[in-house]
Amino acid sequence: MKISKFLIFALALQFLVIIAMFINAYLPVFFGQELKVRASGFDPRDLLSGNYVLLDYGVHLEEPYSYQGKDTYFVELKDEDQDGIYEFSKPSLEKPKNAPFIKAKLKNSWPYDLDLGIEKYFAPAQKALELERDLLTNQEAIVTIKIFDGKARIIDLYVRNEASLD
């Protein structure tokens, strides 16, 4: 009898952990602040991961001395031009007080790339190929993201062509 109670508890606990992970992953989508950012990218054609576009936001540690042995950084977003498209500021070890930010992890120790958690945009095969073609012609990707407590999720991505650039 004790074994069956333990099995039921273990099974219920597994489901509760999965539900908590799911809710945590979708918090930015439901409660996050929506922003637009610029990115460049390409389609890496990964058979195992599926069809996605790998995005680069240009966020990395500038100098090796800014590494400081830490692996968590905060990247603030600012709308410098007041055009509705936010720019990434330099990574900092201090959490911004009253500004949108993304909590980034150090990806590798050289070249000091940071992982924002929004580098991959998954799309159906045809759309991924269209995005790849557009991004290879050096057109600008505008990525709509939602941020909640330092976590970000991609909501949409479109390519802005040369004619629509300001």
PDB file of C-alpha atoms in Angstrom, residues 29-152:
ATOM      1  CA  VAL A  29       4.068  35.939 -23.670  1.00  0.00           C
ATOM      2  CA  PHE A  30       1.084  36.580 -21.411  1.00  0.00           C
ATOM      3  CA  PHE A  31       2.356  39.342 -19.111  1.00  0.00           C
ATOM      4  CA  GLY A  32       5.358  40.822 -20.928  1.00  0.00           C
ATOM      5  CA  GLN A  33       5.981  44.265 -22.362  1.00  0.00           C
ATOM      6  CA  GLU A  34       5.993  44.196 -26.176  1.00  0.00           C
ATOM      7  CA  LEU A  35       9.009  45.779 -27.907  1.00  0.00           C
ATOM      8  CA  LYS A  36      10.529  45.773 -31.384  1.00  0.00           C
ATOM      9  CA  VAL A  37      14.275  45.275 -31.929  1.00  0.00           C
ATOM     10  CA  ARG A  38      16.590  45.062 -34.926  1.00  0.00           C
ATOM     11  CA  ALA A  39      18.455  41.891 -35.817  1.00  0.00           C
ATOM     12  CA  SER A  40      20.384  40.250 -38.594  1.00  0.00           C
ATOM     13  CA  GLY A  41      20.260  36.557 -39.275  1.00  0.00           C
ATOM     14  CA  PHE A  42      20.504  33.503 -41.461  1.00  0.00           C
ATOM     15  CA  ASP A  43      18.928  30.062 -41.787  1.00  0.00           C
ATOM     16  CA  PRO A  44      21.446  27.471 -40.564  1.00  0.00           C
ATOM     17  CA  ARG A  45      19.577  24.458 -42.064  1.00  0.00           C
ATOM     18  CA  ASP A  46      19.757  22.165 -39.069  1.00  0.00           C
ATOM     19  CA  LEU A  47      18.048  18.837 -39.782  1.00  0.00           C
ATOM     20  CA  LEU A  48      17.795  17.906 -36.112  1.00  0.00           C
ATOM     21  CA  SER A  49      16.417  21.197 -34.759  1.00  0.00           C
ATOM     22  CA  GLY A  50      13.992  21.937 -37.570  1.00  0.00           C
ATOM     23  CA  ASN A  51      13.397  25.077 -39.604  1.00  0.00           C
ATOM     24  CA  TYR A  52      14.511  28.232 -37.872  1.00  0.00           C
ATOM     25  CA  VAL A  53      16.325  31.479 -38.469  1.00  0.00           C
ATOM     26  CA  LEU A  54      19.345  32.188 -36.280  1.00  0.00           C
ATOM     27  CA  LEU A  55      19.254  35.834 -35.189  1.00  0.00           C
ATOM     28  CA  ASP A  56      22.121  38.079 -34.138  1.00  0.00           C
ATOM     29  CA  TYR A  57      21.357  41.181 -32.078  1.00  0.00           C
ATOM     30  CA  GLY A  58      24.969  42.317 -31.814  1.00  0.00           C
ATOM     31  CA  VAL A  59      25.067  41.826 -28.055  1.00  0.00           C
ATOM     32  CA  HIS A  60      28.416  40.687 -26.707  1.00  0.00           C
ATOM     33  CA  LEU A  61      31.002  41.746 -24.181  1.00  0.00           C
ATOM     34  CA  GLU A  62      33.225  44.350 -25.804  1.00  0.00           C
ATOM     35  CA  GLU A  63      36.514  43.596 -24.108  1.00  0.00           C
ATOM     36  CA  PRO A  64      37.922  40.513 -22.392  1.00  0.00           C
ATOM     37  CA  TYR A  65      38.458  42.535 -19.203  1.00  0.00           C
ATOM     38  CA  SER A  66      34.686  43.068 -18.913  1.00  0.00           C
ATOM     39  CA  TYR A  67      34.222  39.309 -18.520  1.00  0.00           C
ATOM     40  CA  GLN A  68      35.066  39.360 -14.781  1.00  0.00           C
ATOM     41  CA  GLY A  69      34.339  35.635 -14.361  1.00  0.00           C
ATOM     42  CA  LYS A  70      30.565  36.225 -14.219  1.00  0.00           C
ATOM     43  CA  ASP A  71      28.111  34.343 -16.383  1.00  0.00           C
ATOM     44  CA  THR A  72      24.910  36.404 -15.904  1.00  0.00           C
ATOM     45  CA  TYR A  73      24.564  39.882 -17.393  1.00  0.00           C
ATOM     46  CA  PHE A  74      21.712  42.349 -17.874  1.00  0.00           C
ATOM     47  CA  VAL A  75      21.126  44.037 -21.228  1.00  0.00           C
ATOM     48  CA  GLU A  76      18.951  47.148 -21.109  1.00  0.00           C
ATOM     49  CA  LEU A  77      16.817  48.173 -24.083  1.00  0.00           C
ATOM     50  CA  LYS A  78      16.390  51.841 -25.013  1.00  0.00           C
ATOM     51  CA  ASP A  79      14.383  53.604 -27.714  1.00  0.00           C
ATOM     52  CA  GLU A  80      17.075  56.159 -28.544  1.00  0.00           C
ATOM     53  CA  ASP A  81      15.511  57.431 -31.800  1.00  0.00           C
ATOM     54  CA  GLN A  82      11.925  57.425 -30.448  1.00  0.00           C
ATOM     55  CA  ASP A  83      10.894  55.374 -33.511  1.00  0.00           C
ATOM     56  CA  GLY A  84       9.453  52.437 -31.573  1.00  0.00           C
ATOM     57  CA  ILE A  85      12.455  50.205 -32.291  1.00  0.00           C
ATOM     58  CA  TYR A  86      14.614  49.537 -29.252  1.00  0.00           C
ATOM     59  CA  GLU A  87      18.393  49.226 -29.210  1.00  0.00           C
ATOM     60  CA  PHE A  88      20.435  46.996 -26.921  1.00  0.00           C
ATOM     61  CA  SER A  89      22.787  48.767 -24.541  1.00  0.00           C
ATOM     62  CA  LYS A  90      26.089  47.370 -23.317  1.00  0.00           C
ATOM     63  CA  PRO A  91      25.791  44.369 -20.995  1.00  0.00           C
ATOM     64  CA  SER A  92      26.024  45.189 -17.309  1.00  0.00           C
ATOM     65  CA  LEU A  93      26.361  43.231 -14.096  1.00  0.00           C
ATOM     66  CA  GLU A  94      23.731  45.436 -12.438  1.00  0.00           C
ATOM     67  CA  LYS A  95      20.010  44.942 -12.983  1.00  0.00           C
ATOM     68  CA  PRO A  96      18.363  48.076 -14.487  1.00  0.00           C
ATOM     69  CA  LYS A  97      15.788  49.703 -12.225  1.00  0.00           C
ATOM     70  CA  ASN A  98      13.062  51.237 -14.417  1.00  0.00           C
ATOM     71  CA  ALA A  99      13.836  50.104 -17.945  1.00  0.00           C
ATOM     72  CA  PRO A 100      13.108  46.976 -19.969  1.00  0.00           C
ATOM     73  CA  PHE A 101      15.989  44.499 -19.863  1.00  0.00           C
ATOM     74  CA  ILE A 102      16.933  40.956 -20.818  1.00  0.00           C
ATOM     75  CA  LYS A 103      18.859  38.659 -18.522  1.00  0.00           C
ATOM     76  CA  ALA A 104      21.671  37.140 -20.604  1.00  0.00           C
ATOM     77  CA  LYS A 105      23.961  34.198 -19.973  1.00  0.00           C
ATOM     78  CA  LEU A 106      27.562  33.937 -21.151  1.00  0.00           C
ATOM     79  CA  LYS A 107      27.535  31.493 -24.061  1.00  0.00           C
ATOM     80  CA  ASN A 108      31.264  30.845 -24.293  1.00  0.00           C
ATOM     81  CA  SER A 109      34.352  32.477 -22.860  1.00  0.00           C
ATOM     82  CA  TRP A 110      35.674  33.531 -26.266  1.00  0.00           C
ATOM     83  CA  PRO A 111      34.504  35.609 -28.160  1.00  0.00           C
ATOM     84  CA  TYR A 112      32.404  36.517 -25.110  1.00  0.00           C
ATOM     85  CA  ASP A 113      29.024  36.006 -26.762  1.00  0.00           C
ATOM     86  CA  LEU A 114      25.909  36.347 -24.670  1.00  0.00           C
ATOM     87  CA  ASP A 115      22.822  34.158 -24.978  1.00  0.00           C
ATOM     88  CA  LEU A 116      19.622  36.212 -24.737  1.00  0.00           C
ATOM     89  CA  GLY A 117      17.338  33.222 -25.214  1.00  0.00           C
ATOM     90  CA  ILE A 118      15.779  34.734 -28.359  1.00  0.00           C
ATOM     91  CA  GLU A 119      18.364  33.761 -30.959  1.00  0.00           C
ATOM     92  CA  LYS A 120      16.229  31.180 -32.765  1.00  0.00           C
ATOM     93  CA  TYR A 121      12.994  31.959 -34.585  1.00  0.00           C
ATOM     94  CA  PHE A 122      11.262  28.754 -35.638  1.00  0.00           C
ATOM     95  CA  ALA A 123       9.154  28.890 -38.797  1.00  0.00           C
ATOM     96  CA  PRO A 124       7.568  26.571 -41.333  1.00  0.00           C
ATOM     97  CA  ALA A 125       9.985  25.390 -44.036  1.00  0.00           C
ATOM     98  CA  GLN A 126       8.766  27.775 -46.768  1.00  0.00           C
ATOM     99  CA  LYS A 127       8.761  30.838 -44.503  1.00  0.00           C
ATOM    100  CA  ALA A 128      12.251  29.966 -43.173  1.00  0.00           C
ATOM    101  CA  LEU A 129      13.548  29.806 -46.764  1.00  0.00           C
ATOM    102  CA  GLU A 130      11.937  33.169 -47.608  1.00  0.00           C
ATOM    103  CA  LEU A 131      13.436  34.747 -44.485  1.00  0.00           C
ATOM    104  CA  GLU A 132      16.841  33.310 -45.327  1.00  0.00           C
ATOM    105  CA  ARG A 133      16.685  34.745 -48.851  1.00  0.00           C
ATOM    106  CA  ASP A 134      15.621  38.171 -47.564  1.00  0.00           C
ATOM    107  CA  LEU A 135      18.200  38.278 -44.762  1.00  0.00           C
ATOM    108  CA  LEU A 136      21.049  37.251 -47.073  1.00  0.00           C
ATOM    109  CA  THR A 137      20.431  40.410 -49.109  1.00  0.00           C
ATOM    110  CA  ASN A 138      21.408  42.426 -45.994  1.00  0.00           C
ATOM    111  CA  GLN A 139      17.878  43.506 -45.258  1.00  0.00           C
ATOM    112  CA  GLU A 140      16.986  44.325 -41.701  1.00  0.00           C
ATOM    113  CA  ALA A 141      14.940  41.995 -39.527  1.00  0.00           C
ATOM    114  CA  ILE A 142      12.513  43.592 -37.096  1.00  0.00           C
ATOM    115  CA  VAL A 143      11.765  41.234 -34.243  1.00  0.00           C
ATOM    116  CA  THR A 144       8.767  41.711 -31.962  1.00  0.00           C
ATOM    117  CA  ILE A 145       9.558  40.394 -28.513  1.00  0.00           C
ATOM    118  CA  LYS A 146       7.834  40.347 -25.152  1.00  0.00           C
ATOM    119  CA  ILE A 147       9.873  40.825 -21.983  1.00  0.00           C
ATOM    120  CA  PHE A 148       8.836  39.916 -18.449  1.00  0.00           C
ATOM    121  CA  ASP A 149      11.274  40.093 -15.530  1.00  0.00           C
ATOM    122  CA  GLY A 150      14.335  39.729 -17.755  1.00  0.00           C
ATOM    123  CA  LYS A 151      12.982  36.814 -19.785  1.00  0.00           C
ATOM    124  CA  ALA A 152      12.184  37.393 -23.448  1.00  0.00           C
TER     125      ALA A 152
END
